[in-house]
CSV table of C-alpha atoms and ligand atoms in Angstrom, one decimal:
chain,number,residue,atom,x,y,z
A,1,MET,CA,57.2,168.4,-38.4
A,2,ASN,CA,59.7,166.7,-36.1
A,3,GLU,CA,59.3,164.7,-33.0
A,4,ASN,CA,60.4,167.4,-30.6
A,5,GLU,CA,58.0,169.9,-32.0
A,6,ILE,CA,55.2,167.4,-31.8
A,7,ARG,CA,56.2,166.3,-28.2
A,8,SER,CA,56.1,170.0,-27.1
A,9,ARG,CA,52.4,170.2,-28.2
A,10,LEU,CA,51.1,167.0,-26.6
A,11,THR,CA,48.7,167.1,-23.7
A,12,THR,CA,47.8,163.4,-24.0
A,13,LYS,CA,48.7,160.4,-21.8
A,14,VAL,CA,48.5,157.7,-24.4
A,15,LEU,CA,47.9,159.0,-27.9
A,16,GLY,CA,51.1,160.2,-29.6
A,17,GLN,CA,53.4,158.9,-26.9
A,18,LYS,CA,55.0,157.0,-29.8
A,19,VAL,CA,55.1,158.8,-33.1
A,20,HIS,CA,56.6,157.5,-36.4
A,21,ILE,CA,57.2,160.3,-38.8
A,22,TYR,CA,57.8,159.7,-42.5
A,23,GLU,CA,58.7,162.1,-45.4
A,24,THR,CA,56.8,159.9,-47.9
A,25,LEU,CA,54.6,156.9,-47.3
A,26,ASP,CA,52.0,155.1,-49.4
A,27,SER,CA,49.4,155.6,-46.8
A,28,THR,CA,49.6,156.2,-43.0
A,29,ASN,CA,46.6,153.8,-42.5
A,30,THR,CA,48.4,151.0,-44.4
A,31,ARG,CA,51.6,151.5,-42.3
A,32,ALA,CA,49.6,151.8,-39.0
A,33,LYS,CA,47.7,148.6,-39.8
A,34,MET,CA,51.0,146.8,-40.3
A,35,LEU,CA,52.4,148.2,-37.0
A,36,ALA,CA,49.1,147.2,-35.3
A,37,LEU,CA,49.6,143.6,-36.6
A,38,GLU,CA,53.1,143.7,-35.1
A,39,ASN,CA,51.5,144.6,-31.8
A,40,ALA,CA,52.5,148.3,-31.6
A,41,PRO,CA,51.3,149.9,-28.4
A,42,GLU,CA,48.0,151.7,-28.2
A,43,GLY,CA,48.3,155.4,-29.1
A,44,THR,CA,51.1,154.9,-31.6
A,45,VAL,CA,50.7,157.5,-34.4
A,46,VAL,CA,52.0,157.3,-37.9
A,47,VAL,CA,52.5,160.8,-39.6
A,48,ALA,CA,53.5,161.4,-43.2
A,49,GLU,CA,54.5,164.6,-44.8
A,50,GLU,CA,53.3,163.1,-48.1
A,51,GLN,CA,51.3,160.1,-49.1
A,52,THR,CA,51.5,158.4,-52.5
A,53,ALA,CA,48.4,156.4,-52.0
A,54,GLY,CA,46.5,158.2,-49.4
A,55,HIS,CA,42.9,157.1,-49.6
A,56,GLY,CA,39.3,157.4,-48.3
A,57,ARG,CA,36.4,155.0,-48.5
A,58,PHE,CA,36.0,152.7,-51.5
A,59,GLU,CA,39.7,153.4,-52.4
A,60,ARG,CA,38.9,157.0,-53.3
A,61,LEU,CA,42.1,159.2,-53.4
A,62,TRP,CA,42.9,161.6,-50.6
A,63,CYS,CA,44.8,164.5,-52.2
A,64,SER,CA,47.1,166.5,-49.9
A,65,GLU,CA,50.0,168.7,-50.8
A,66,LYS,CA,53.3,167.7,-49.3
A,67,GLY,CA,54.3,169.4,-46.1
A,68,ARG,CA,51.3,171.7,-45.8
A,69,ASN,CA,48.6,169.5,-44.1
A,70,LEU,CA,48.1,166.8,-41.6
A,71,THR,CA,47.9,163.1,-42.7
A,72,PHE,CA,48.2,160.7,-39.8
A,73,SER,CA,46.8,157.5,-38.3
A,74,VAL,CA,46.3,156.5,-34.7
A,75,ILE,CA,46.4,152.9,-33.5
A,76,LEU,CA,43.8,152.2,-30.9
A,77,LYS,CA,42.8,149.1,-29.0
A,78,PRO,CA,39.2,149.8,-28.1
A,79,LYS,CA,37.3,147.9,-25.5
A,80,LEU,CA,34.2,148.4,-27.5
A,81,PRO,CA,31.9,145.6,-28.6
A,82,ARG,CA,32.2,145.0,-32.3
A,83,ASN,CA,28.9,146.6,-33.2
A,84,ARG,CA,30.1,149.9,-31.7
A,85,ILE,CA,33.1,150.3,-34.0
A,86,GLY,CA,31.4,153.1,-35.9
A,87,MET,CA,31.7,155.2,-32.8
A,88,LEU,CA,35.4,155.6,-33.5
A,89,SER,CA,34.8,157.6,-36.7
A,90,ILE,CA,32.2,159.7,-35.0
A,91,ALA,CA,34.6,160.4,-32.1
A,92,ALA,CA,37.4,161.3,-34.6
A,93,GLY,CA,35.1,163.7,-36.5
A,94,LEU,CA,34.0,165.4,-33.3
A,95,ALA,CA,37.6,165.6,-32.1
A,96,VAL,CA,38.8,167.3,-35.2
A,97,ALA,CA,35.8,169.7,-35.3
A,98,LYS,CA,36.4,170.7,-31.7
A,99,ALA,CA,40.2,171.0,-32.3
A,100,ILE,CA,39.7,173.3,-35.3
A,101,THR,CA,37.4,175.6,-33.2
A,102,GLU,CA,40.0,175.5,-30.4
A,103,THR,CA,42.8,176.5,-32.7
A,104,THR,CA,41.1,179.0,-35.0
A,105,GLY,CA,38.0,180.2,-33.1
A,106,ARG,CA,35.9,179.2,-36.2
A,107,ARG,CA,32.9,176.8,-35.9
A,108,ALA,CA,33.6,173.6,-37.7
A,109,GLU,CA,30.7,171.3,-38.5
A,110,THR,CA,30.4,167.5,-38.5
A,111,LYS,CA,28.9,165.6,-41.4
A,112,TRP,CA,28.0,161.9,-41.4
A,113,PRO,CA,29.8,159.6,-41.8
A,114,ASN,CA,33.3,160.9,-41.6
A,115,ASP,CA,33.8,164.6,-42.7
A,116,VAL,CA,34.4,167.8,-41.0
A,117,LEU,CA,33.4,171.0,-42.8
A,118,LEU,CA,34.4,174.7,-42.5
A,119,ASN,CA,32.2,177.2,-44.3
A,120,HIS,CA,30.3,174.2,-45.8
A,121,LYS,CA,33.4,172.8,-47.4
A,122,LYS,CA,35.4,169.7,-46.5
A,123,VAL,CA,38.4,170.5,-44.4
A,124,CYS,CA,38.9,166.9,-42.9
A,125,GLY,CA,38.2,163.3,-43.8
A,126,VAL,CA,38.4,160.3,-41.4
A,127,LEU,CA,39.0,156.7,-42.4
A,128,SER,CA,38.6,154.2,-39.6
A,129,GLU,CA,39.6,150.6,-40.2
A,130,SER,CA,39.7,147.7,-37.8
A,131,ILE,CA,41.5,144.4,-37.3
A,132,ILE,CA,39.1,141.7,-36.1
A,133,ARG,CA,40.4,138.6,-34.3
A,134,ASP,CA,38.1,135.9,-32.9
A,135,GLU,CA,35.1,138.2,-33.6
A,136,ASN,CA,36.6,140.9,-31.4
A,137,ILE,CA,38.2,144.2,-32.3
A,138,ALA,CA,41.9,143.5,-31.8
A,139,ALA,CA,42.9,147.0,-33.0
A,140,ALA,CA,41.6,149.9,-34.9
A,141,VAL,CA,43.4,152.5,-37.0
A,142,VAL,CA,41.9,155.9,-37.2
A,143,GLY,CA,43.2,157.8,-40.2
A,144,ILE,CA,42.8,161.6,-40.3
A,145,GLY,CA,43.5,164.1,-43.0
A,146,VAL,CA,43.2,167.8,-42.2
A,147,ASN,CA,43.8,170.5,-44.7
A,148,VAL,CA,45.8,173.0,-42.8
A,149,ASN,CA,47.9,175.3,-45.0
A,150,GLN,CA,47.0,174.2,-48.5
A,151,LEU,CA,46.1,177.1,-50.7
A,152,VAL,CA,45.3,175.5,-54.1
A,153,PHE,CA,43.3,172.2,-54.6
A,154,PRO,CA,43.0,170.1,-57.7
A,155,GLN,CA,40.3,171.6,-59.9
A,156,GLU,CA,37.7,168.8,-59.2
A,157,LEU,CA,37.9,169.7,-55.5
A,158,THR,CA,38.0,173.5,-55.6
A,159,ASP,CA,34.2,173.8,-54.9
A,160,SER,CA,34.1,171.2,-52.2
A,161,ALA,CA,37.4,171.4,-50.3
A,162,THR,CA,39.0,174.0,-48.1
A,163,SER,CA,41.8,174.5,-45.6
A,164,LEU,CA,42.2,176.3,-42.3
A,165,LEU,CA,44.5,178.8,-44.1
A,166,LEU,CA,41.9,179.5,-46.8
A,167,GLU,CA,39.1,180.0,-44.2
A,168,THR,CA,41.0,182.1,-41.6
A,169,GLY,CA,43.7,183.9,-43.8
A,170,ARG,CA,46.3,182.6,-41.3
A,171,SER,CA,49.0,180.1,-41.8
A,172,LEU,CA,48.8,177.7,-38.8
A,173,ASP,CA,51.4,175.7,-36.9
A,174,ARG,CA,50.5,172.1,-37.9
A,175,THR,CA,51.9,170.7,-34.7
A,176,GLN,CA,49.5,172.9,-32.7
A,177,VAL,CA,46.5,171.5,-34.7
A,178,PHE,CA,47.9,168.0,-34.3
A,179,GLY,CA,48.3,168.4,-30.6
A,180,ASN,CA,44.8,169.7,-30.2
A,181,VAL,CA,43.3,166.9,-32.4
A,182,LEU,CA,45.0,164.2,-30.3
A,183,GLY,CA,44.0,165.9,-27.1
A,184,GLN,CA,40.3,166.0,-28.2
A,185,LEU,CA,40.5,162.4,-29.6
A,186,GLU,CA,41.9,161.0,-26.3
A,187,TYR,CA,39.1,162.7,-24.4
A,188,TRP,CA,36.3,161.3,-26.5
A,189,TYR,CA,38.0,157.9,-26.9
A,190,ASN,CA,38.2,157.5,-23.2
A,191,ARG,CA,34.5,158.4,-22.8
A,192,ILE,CA,33.4,155.8,-25.4
A,193,ASN,CA,35.8,153.2,-24.1
A,194,SER,CA,34.2,153.7,-20.6
A,195,GLY,CA,30.8,153.0,-22.3
A,196,ILE,CA,29.7,156.6,-22.2
A,197,PHE,CA,28.2,157.4,-25.6
A,198,ASP,CA,25.4,159.9,-25.1
A,199,GLU,CA,27.6,162.9,-24.4
A,200,MET,CA,29.6,162.4,-27.5
A,201,LEU,CA,26.5,161.9,-29.7
A,202,GLU,CA,24.9,165.0,-28.3
A,203,GLU,CA,28.0,167.1,-29.0
A,204,TRP,CA,28.3,165.6,-32.5
A,205,HIS,CA,24.6,166.3,-33.2
A,206,GLY,CA,25.1,169.9,-31.9
A,207,LEU,CA,27.8,170.5,-34.5
A,208,SER,CA,26.1,168.6,-37.3
A,209,MET,CA,25.1,170.4,-40.5
A,210,MET,CA,22.5,167.9,-41.6
A,211,MET,CA,20.3,166.8,-38.8
A,212,GLY,CA,16.6,167.5,-39.3
A,213,LYS,CA,17.3,168.4,-42.9
A,214,THR,CA,16.2,166.7,-46.1
A,215,ILE,CA,19.2,164.9,-47.6
A,216,THR,CA,20.0,162.7,-50.5
A,217,LEU,CA,22.1,159.7,-49.8
A,218,ASP,CA,24.2,158.3,-52.5
A,219,GLN,CA,25.1,154.6,-52.0
A,220,GLN,CA,27.5,154.1,-54.9
A,221,GLY,CA,24.9,155.2,-57.4
A,222,LYS,CA,21.7,154.2,-55.5
A,223,LEU,CA,20.0,157.4,-54.3
A,224,ILE,CA,17.7,157.6,-51.2
A,225,THR,CA,16.1,160.9,-50.1
A,226,GLY,CA,14.8,161.5,-46.6
A,227,VAL,CA,15.2,163.5,-43.4
A,228,ALA,CA,18.4,162.9,-41.4
A,229,ARG,CA,17.2,162.2,-37.8
A,230,ARG,CA,20.1,161.1,-35.7
A,231,ILE,CA,23.2,158.9,-35.3
A,232,ALA,CA,22.4,155.4,-34.0
A,233,GLY,CA,24.5,153.7,-31.3
A,234,ASP,CA,26.5,151.8,-33.9
A,235,GLY,CA,27.4,154.9,-35.9
A,236,GLY,CA,24.7,154.4,-38.5
A,237,LEU,CA,22.5,157.2,-39.8
A,238,ILE,CA,18.8,157.1,-39.0
A,239,LEU,CA,17.0,158.4,-42.0
A,240,GLN,CA,13.2,159.0,-42.2
A,241,SER,CA,12.0,158.2,-45.7
A,242,ASP,CA,8.4,157.6,-46.9
A,243,GLY,CA,7.2,157.9,-43.3
A,244,LYS,CA,9.5,155.1,-42.1
A,245,GLU,CA,12.8,155.2,-40.2
A,246,MET,CA,15.7,153.3,-41.6
A,247,LYS,CA,19.3,152.8,-40.6
A,248,ILE,CA,21.9,153.6,-43.2
A,249,LEU,CA,25.4,152.2,-42.7
A,250,SER,CA,27.3,153.9,-45.6
A,251,GLY,CA,27.0,156.5,-48.3
A,252,ASP,CA,27.6,160.1,-49.2
A,253,VAL,CA,25.2,162.8,-48.1
A,254,THR,CA,24.1,165.9,-49.9
A,255,VAL,CA,21.8,168.3,-48.1
A,256,ILE,CA,19.0,169.4,-50.4
A,257,ARG,CA,16.7,171.3,-48.1
A,258,ASP,CA,16.7,172.9,-44.6
B,301,BT5,C1,37.6,160.4,-46.5
B,301,BT5,O1,37.1,159.5,-47.5
B,301,BT5,O2,37.2,161.6,-46.5
B,301,BT5,C2,38.6,159.9,-45.6
B,301,BT5,C3,40.0,160.4,-45.9
B,301,BT5,C4,41.0,160.0,-44.9
B,301,BT5,C5,42.4,160.4,-45.3
B,301,BT5,C6,43.4,160.1,-44.2
B,301,BT5,S1,44.9,160.9,-44.5
B,301,BT5,C7,45.7,159.9,-43.3
B,301,BT5,C8,45.1,158.5,-43.5
B,301,BT5,N1,45.8,157.7,-44.5
B,301,BT5,C9,45.0,157.4,-45.5
B,301,BT5,O3,45.4,156.8,-46.6
B,301,BT5,N2,43.8,157.9,-45.4
B,301,BT5,C10,43.7,158.6,-44.1
B,301,BT5,P1,35.8,159.7,-48.4
B,301,BT5,O4,34.6,160.1,-47.5
B,301,BT5,O5,35.8,158.5,-49.2
B,301,BT5,O6,36.2,161.0,-49.3
B,301,BT5,C11,37.1,160.9,-50.3
B,301,BT5,C12,36.8,162.1,-51.2
B,301,BT5,O7,37.1,163.3,-50.6
B,301,BT5,C13,37.6,162.0,-52.5
B,301,BT5,O8,36.9,161.2,-53.5
B,301,BT5,C14,37.5,163.5,-52.9
B,301,BT5,O9,36.3,163.8,-53.5
B,301,BT5,C15,37.6,164.2,-51.6
B,301,BT5,N3,38.9,164.7,-51.2
B,301,BT5,C16,40.1,164.2,-51.5
B,301,BT5,N4,41.1,164.8,-51.0
B,301,BT5,C17,40.5,165.9,-50.3
B,301,BT5,C18,41.0,166.9,-49.5
B,301,BT5,N5,42.3,167.1,-49.3
B,301,BT5,N6,40.1,167.8,-48.9
B,301,BT5,C19,38.8,167.6,-49.2
B,301,BT5,N7,38.3,166.7,-49.9
B,301,BT5,C20,39.1,165.8,-50.5
Protein backbone atom coordinates (compact mmCIF):
# COMPACT_ATOMS: atom_id res chain seq x y z
CA MET A 1 0.00 0.00 0.00
CA ASN A 2 1.35 3.45 -0.75
CA GLU A 3 0.18 6.90 0.19
CA ASN A 4 -1.27 7.75 -3.23
CA GLU A 5 -3.35 4.58 -3.39
CA ILE A 6 -4.61 5.24 0.12
CA ARG A 7 -5.36 8.89 -0.61
CA SER A 8 -7.44 7.96 -3.67
CA ARG A 9 -9.72 5.86 -1.43
CA LEU A 10 -10.28 8.37 1.37
CA THR A 11 -13.67 10.00 1.82
CA THR A 12 -12.83 11.38 5.25
CA LYS A 13 -12.21 14.94 6.40
CA VAL A 14 -9.95 14.21 9.36
CA LEU A 15 -9.06 10.54 9.68
CA GLY A 16 -6.18 9.53 7.44
CA GLN A 17 -5.30 13.04 6.32
CA LYS A 18 -1.84 12.22 7.63
CA VAL A 19 -0.68 8.61 7.12
CA HIS A 20 2.63 7.07 8.21
CA ILE A 21 3.31 3.83 6.33
CA TYR A 22 5.95 1.36 7.52
CA GLU A 23 7.19 -1.89 5.98
CA THR A 24 7.93 -3.33 9.42
CA LEU A 25 7.11 -1.98 12.85
CA ASP A 26 6.91 -3.50 16.32
CA SER A 27 3.29 -2.40 16.77
CA THR A 28 1.28 0.36 15.13
CA ASN A 29 -0.36 1.09 18.50
CA THR A 30 3.02 1.59 20.16
CA ARG A 31 4.17 3.92 17.36
CA ALA A 32 0.86 5.82 17.35
CA LYS A 33 1.04 6.34 21.13
CA MET A 34 4.53 7.82 20.71
CA LEU A 35 3.26 10.13 17.96
CA ALA A 36 0.28 11.11 20.12
CA LEU A 37 2.66 12.04 22.96
CA GLU A 38 4.56 14.19 20.43
CA ASN A 39 1.23 15.90 19.72
CA ALA A 40 0.53 14.45 16.27
CA PRO A 41 -2.73 15.84 14.86
CA GLU A 42 -6.01 14.08 15.35
CA GLY A 43 -6.72 11.61 12.57
CA THR A 44 -3.07 10.64 12.04
CA VAL A 45 -2.90 6.97 11.02
CA VAL A 46 0.02 4.57 11.38
CA VAL A 47 -0.05 1.63 8.96
CA ALA A 48 2.36 -1.33 8.92
CA GLU A 49 2.73 -4.04 6.32
CA GLU A 50 4.17 -6.22 9.08
CA GLN A 51 4.28 -6.02 12.88
CA THR A 52 6.89 -7.85 14.92
CA ALA A 53 5.05 -7.31 18.22
CA GLY A 54 1.43 -6.71 17.15
CA HIS A 55 -0.74 -7.37 20.16
CA GLY A 56 -4.21 -7.54 21.58
CA ARG A 57 -5.42 -7.26 25.16
CA PHE A 58 -3.28 -8.69 27.97
CA GLU A 59 -0.27 -8.66 25.60
CA ARG A 60 -1.73 -11.48 23.52
CA LEU A 61 -0.17 -11.74 20.06
CA TRP A 62 -1.89 -10.48 16.93
CA CYS A 63 -0.68 -12.72 14.07
CA SER A 64 -0.94 -11.19 10.64
CA GLU A 65 0.87 -12.24 7.48
CA LYS A 66 3.02 -9.52 5.91
CA GLY A 67 1.44 -7.53 3.10
CA ARG A 68 -1.90 -9.37 3.06
CA ASN A 69 -3.97 -7.67 5.75
CA LEU A 70 -4.62 -4.37 7.41
CA THR A 71 -2.86 -3.48 10.65
CA PHE A 72 -3.16 0.17 11.56
CA SER A 73 -3.81 2.61 14.39
CA VAL A 74 -5.70 5.90 14.41
CA ILE A 75 -4.90 8.78 16.75
CA LEU A 76 -8.01 10.45 18.14
CA LYS A 77 -8.55 13.34 20.53
CA PRO A 78 -12.03 12.59 21.78
CA LYS A 79 -14.10 15.12 23.67
CA LEU A 80 -15.64 12.27 25.63
CA PRO A 81 -15.76 12.13 29.41
CA ARG A 82 -13.31 9.57 30.70
CA ASN A 83 -16.03 7.09 31.66
CA ARG A 84 -17.14 6.95 28.01
CA ILE A 85 -13.78 5.81 26.64
CA GLY A 86 -15.10 2.28 26.03
CA MET A 87 -17.36 3.73 23.34
CA LEU A 88 -14.33 4.08 21.05
CA SER A 89 -13.85 0.29 20.79
CA ILE A 90 -17.56 -0.15 20.22
CA ALA A 91 -17.47 2.50 17.47
CA ALA A 92 -14.42 0.86 15.85
CA GLY A 93 -15.99 -2.61 15.88
CA LEU A 94 -19.19 -1.26 14.36
CA ALA A 95 -17.22 0.72 11.76
CA VAL A 96 -15.29 -2.37 10.65
CA ALA A 97 -18.41 -4.56 10.55
CA LYS A 98 -20.20 -1.99 8.39
CA ALA A 99 -17.16 -1.46 6.16
CA ILE A 100 -16.87 -5.21 5.57
CA THR A 101 -20.50 -5.37 4.52
CA GLU A 102 -20.01 -2.30 2.32
CA THR A 103 -17.00 -3.90 0.62
CA THR A 104 -18.07 -7.54 0.34
CA GLY A 105 -21.87 -7.57 0.67
CA ARG A 106 -21.44 -10.10 3.50
CA ARG A 107 -23.01 -9.52 6.91
CA ALA A 108 -20.34 -9.12 9.54
CA GLU A 109 -21.19 -9.43 13.23
CA THR A 110 -20.03 -7.51 16.28
CA LYS A 111 -18.83 -9.34 19.37
CA TRP A 112 -18.15 -7.67 22.71
CA PRO A 113 -15.75 -6.26 23.60
CA ASN A 114 -13.66 -5.78 20.48
CA ASP A 115 -14.14 -8.38 17.74
CA VAL A 116 -15.77 -8.52 14.36
CA LEU A 117 -16.82 -11.90 13.04
CA LEU A 118 -17.63 -13.28 9.61
CA ASN A 119 -19.28 -16.69 9.45
CA HIS A 120 -18.80 -16.95 13.26
CA LYS A 121 -15.02 -16.56 12.97
CA LYS A 122 -12.85 -13.60 13.97
CA VAL A 123 -11.94 -11.40 11.03
CA CYS A 124 -10.95 -8.29 12.99
CA GLY A 125 -9.72 -7.29 16.43
CA VAL A 126 -9.64 -3.81 17.94
CA LEU A 127 -7.29 -2.57 20.65
CA SER A 128 -8.11 0.86 21.99
CA GLU A 129 -5.66 2.57 24.36
CA SER A 130 -5.74 6.01 25.88
CA ILE A 131 -3.39 8.65 27.18
CA ILE A 132 -4.81 10.28 30.29
CA ARG A 133 -3.63 13.72 31.42
CA ASP A 134 -5.09 15.54 34.44
CA GLU A 135 -7.91 12.99 34.67
CA ASN A 136 -8.94 13.73 31.06
CA ILE A 137 -8.46 11.81 27.82
CA ALA A 138 -5.58 13.65 26.15
CA ALA A 139 -5.55 11.24 23.20
CA ALA A 140 -6.67 7.77 22.25
CA VAL A 141 -5.20 5.25 19.87
CA VAL A 142 -7.56 2.86 18.15
CA GLY A 143 -5.66 -0.11 16.73
CA ILE A 144 -7.40 -2.23 14.13
CA GLY A 145 -6.32 -5.52 12.58
CA VAL A 146 -8.43 -6.84 9.71
CA ASN A 147 -7.68 -10.15 7.99
CA VAL A 148 -8.13 -9.29 4.34
CA ASN A 149 -6.24 -11.60 1.99
CA GLN A 150 -4.64 -14.10 4.37
CA LEU A 151 -5.31 -17.70 3.29
CA VAL A 152 -3.53 -19.74 5.94
CA PHE A 153 -3.53 -19.10 9.69
CA PRO A 154 -1.34 -20.64 12.37
CA GLN A 155 -2.77 -23.97 13.48
CA GLU A 156 -4.07 -22.68 16.82
CA LEU A 157 -6.19 -20.09 14.98
CA THR A 158 -7.55 -22.18 12.07
CA ASP A 159 -10.88 -22.86 13.81
CA SER A 160 -11.39 -19.36 15.14
CA ALA A 161 -9.92 -16.96 12.55
CA THR A 162 -10.91 -16.11 9.02
CA SER A 163 -10.28 -13.51 6.33
CA LEU A 164 -12.34 -11.65 3.76
CA LEU A 165 -10.67 -13.74 1.03
CA LEU A 166 -11.46 -17.04 2.77
CA GLU A 167 -15.12 -16.06 3.21
CA THR A 168 -15.79 -14.46 -0.16
CA GLY A 169 -13.36 -16.32 -2.45
CA ARG A 170 -12.22 -12.92 -3.73
CA SER A 171 -8.92 -11.20 -3.21
CA LEU A 172 -9.68 -7.64 -2.11
CA ASP A 173 -7.97 -4.32 -2.58
CA ARG A 174 -6.74 -3.52 0.93
CA THR A 175 -6.85 0.22 0.31
CA GLN A 176 -10.56 -0.03 -0.50
CA VAL A 177 -11.25 -1.83 2.78
CA PHE A 178 -9.06 0.71 4.59
CA GLY A 179 -10.89 3.68 3.02
CA ASN A 180 -14.27 2.20 3.93
CA VAL A 181 -13.21 1.49 7.53
CA LEU A 182 -11.92 5.05 8.00
CA GLY A 183 -15.10 6.47 6.43
CA GLN A 184 -17.29 4.49 8.81
CA LEU A 185 -15.07 5.23 11.80
CA GLU A 186 -15.18 8.97 11.14
CA TYR A 187 -18.97 8.87 10.92
CA TRP A 188 -19.47 7.01 14.24
CA TYR A 189 -16.68 8.91 15.96
CA ASN A 190 -18.31 12.22 15.06
CA ARG A 191 -21.63 10.96 16.45
CA ILE A 192 -20.21 9.92 19.81
CA ASN A 193 -18.05 13.02 20.01
CA SER A 194 -21.26 15.04 19.65
CA GLY A 195 -22.73 13.13 22.59
CA ILE A 196 -25.01 10.93 20.45
CA PHE A 197 -24.55 7.35 21.62
CA ASP A 198 -27.96 5.68 21.19
CA GLU A 199 -27.83 5.32 17.41
CA MET A 200 -24.42 3.66 17.52
CA LEU A 201 -25.40 1.30 20.33
CA GLU A 202 -28.59 0.37 18.50
CA GLU A 203 -26.66 -0.42 15.31
CA TRP A 204 -24.02 -2.36 17.27
CA HIS A 205 -26.73 -4.42 19.01
CA GLY A 206 -28.40 -5.07 15.65
CA LEU A 207 -25.22 -6.66 14.33
CA SER A 208 -24.31 -8.47 17.52
CA MET A 209 -24.08 -12.25 17.61
CA MET A 210 -24.49 -12.58 21.36
CA MET A 211 -27.28 -10.38 22.70
CA GLY A 212 -30.07 -12.30 24.41
CA LYS A 213 -27.95 -15.46 24.36
CA THR A 214 -26.46 -17.46 27.20
CA ILE A 215 -22.76 -16.86 27.27
CA THR A 216 -19.77 -17.82 29.31
CA LEU A 217 -17.44 -15.03 30.15
CA ASP A 218 -13.82 -15.87 30.86
CA GLN A 219 -12.06 -13.26 32.99
CA GLN A 220 -8.53 -14.61 32.83
CA GLY A 221 -9.59 -17.99 34.17
CA LYS A 222 -12.61 -16.91 36.24
CA LEU A 223 -15.79 -18.09 34.47
CA ILE A 224 -19.21 -16.43 34.74
CA THR A 225 -22.29 -17.68 32.86
CA GLY A 226 -25.33 -15.55 32.13
CA VAL A 227 -27.48 -13.94 29.47
CA ALA A 228 -25.89 -11.04 27.55
CA ARG A 229 -28.39 -8.18 27.79
CA ARG A 230 -26.87 -5.01 26.34
CA ILE A 231 -23.88 -2.70 26.16
CA ALA A 232 -23.81 -0.03 28.87
CA GLY A 233 -23.06 3.63 28.24
CA ASP A 234 -19.43 3.13 29.22
CA GLY A 235 -18.89 0.16 26.89
CA GLY A 236 -19.32 -2.48 29.61
CA LEU A 237 -21.42 -5.59 29.05
CA ILE A 238 -24.62 -6.03 31.07
CA LEU A 239 -24.91 -9.68 31.96
CA GLN A 240 -27.87 -11.26 33.72
CA SER A 241 -26.72 -14.00 36.02
CA ASP A 242 -28.60 -15.67 38.90
CA GLY A 243 -31.50 -13.27 38.40
CA LYS A 244 -29.31 -10.19 38.84
CA GLU A 245 -27.85 -7.79 36.31
CA MET A 246 -24.15 -7.04 36.56
CA LYS A 247 -21.77 -4.97 34.51
CA ILE A 248 -18.69 -6.65 33.09
CA LEU A 249 -15.75 -4.51 32.06
CA SER A 250 -13.45 -7.06 30.46
CA GLY A 251 -13.27 -10.70 29.44
CA ASP A 252 -13.66 -13.16 26.59
CA VAL A 253 -17.10 -14.31 25.54
CA THR A 254 -18.19 -17.75 24.32
CA VAL A 255 -21.81 -18.20 23.29
CA ILE A 256 -23.11 -21.45 24.72
CA ARG A 257 -26.87 -21.28 23.94
CA ASP A 258 -29.29 -19.30 21.78
C1 LIG B 1 -7.62 -8.23 19.79
O1 LIG B 1 -7.13 -8.64 21.02
O2 LIG B 1 -8.35 -8.88 19.10
C2 LIG B 1 -7.08 -6.89 19.35
C3 LIG B 1 -6.12 -7.02 18.22
C4 LIG B 1 -5.67 -5.68 17.71
C5 LIG B 1 -4.61 -5.81 16.67
C6 LIG B 1 -4.27 -4.47 16.07
S1 LIG B 1 -3.26 -4.65 14.66
C7 LIG B 1 -2.92 -2.97 14.64
C8 LIG B 1 -2.74 -2.54 16.09
N1 LIG B 1 -1.39 -2.73 16.53
C9 LIG B 1 -1.31 -3.64 17.52
O3 LIG B 1 -0.24 -4.00 18.08
N2 LIG B 1 -2.53 -4.11 17.80
C10 LIG B 1 -3.55 -3.49 16.99
P1 LIG B 1 -7.70 -9.84 21.87
O4 LIG B 1 -9.19 -9.70 22.05
O5 LIG B 1 -6.86 -9.88 23.09
O6 LIG B 1 -7.48 -11.09 20.96
C11 LIG B 1 -6.20 -11.62 20.72
C12 LIG B 1 -6.39 -13.06 20.31
O7 LIG B 1 -6.92 -13.13 18.98
C13 LIG B 1 -5.10 -13.86 20.25
O8 LIG B 1 -4.77 -14.38 21.52
C14 LIG B 1 -5.45 -14.96 19.26
O9 LIG B 1 -6.18 -15.98 19.90
C15 LIG B 1 -6.41 -14.27 18.30
N3 LIG B 1 -5.76 -13.81 17.08
C16 LIG B 1 -4.48 -13.41 16.88
N4 LIG B 1 -4.28 -13.02 15.63
C17 LIG B 1 -5.46 -13.17 14.98
C18 LIG B 1 -5.90 -12.94 13.67
N5 LIG B 1 -5.11 -12.44 12.73
N6 LIG B 1 -7.20 -13.20 13.38
C19 LIG B 1 -8.04 -13.69 14.29
N7 LIG B 1 -7.68 -13.95 15.55
C20 LIG B 1 -6.40 -13.68 15.90
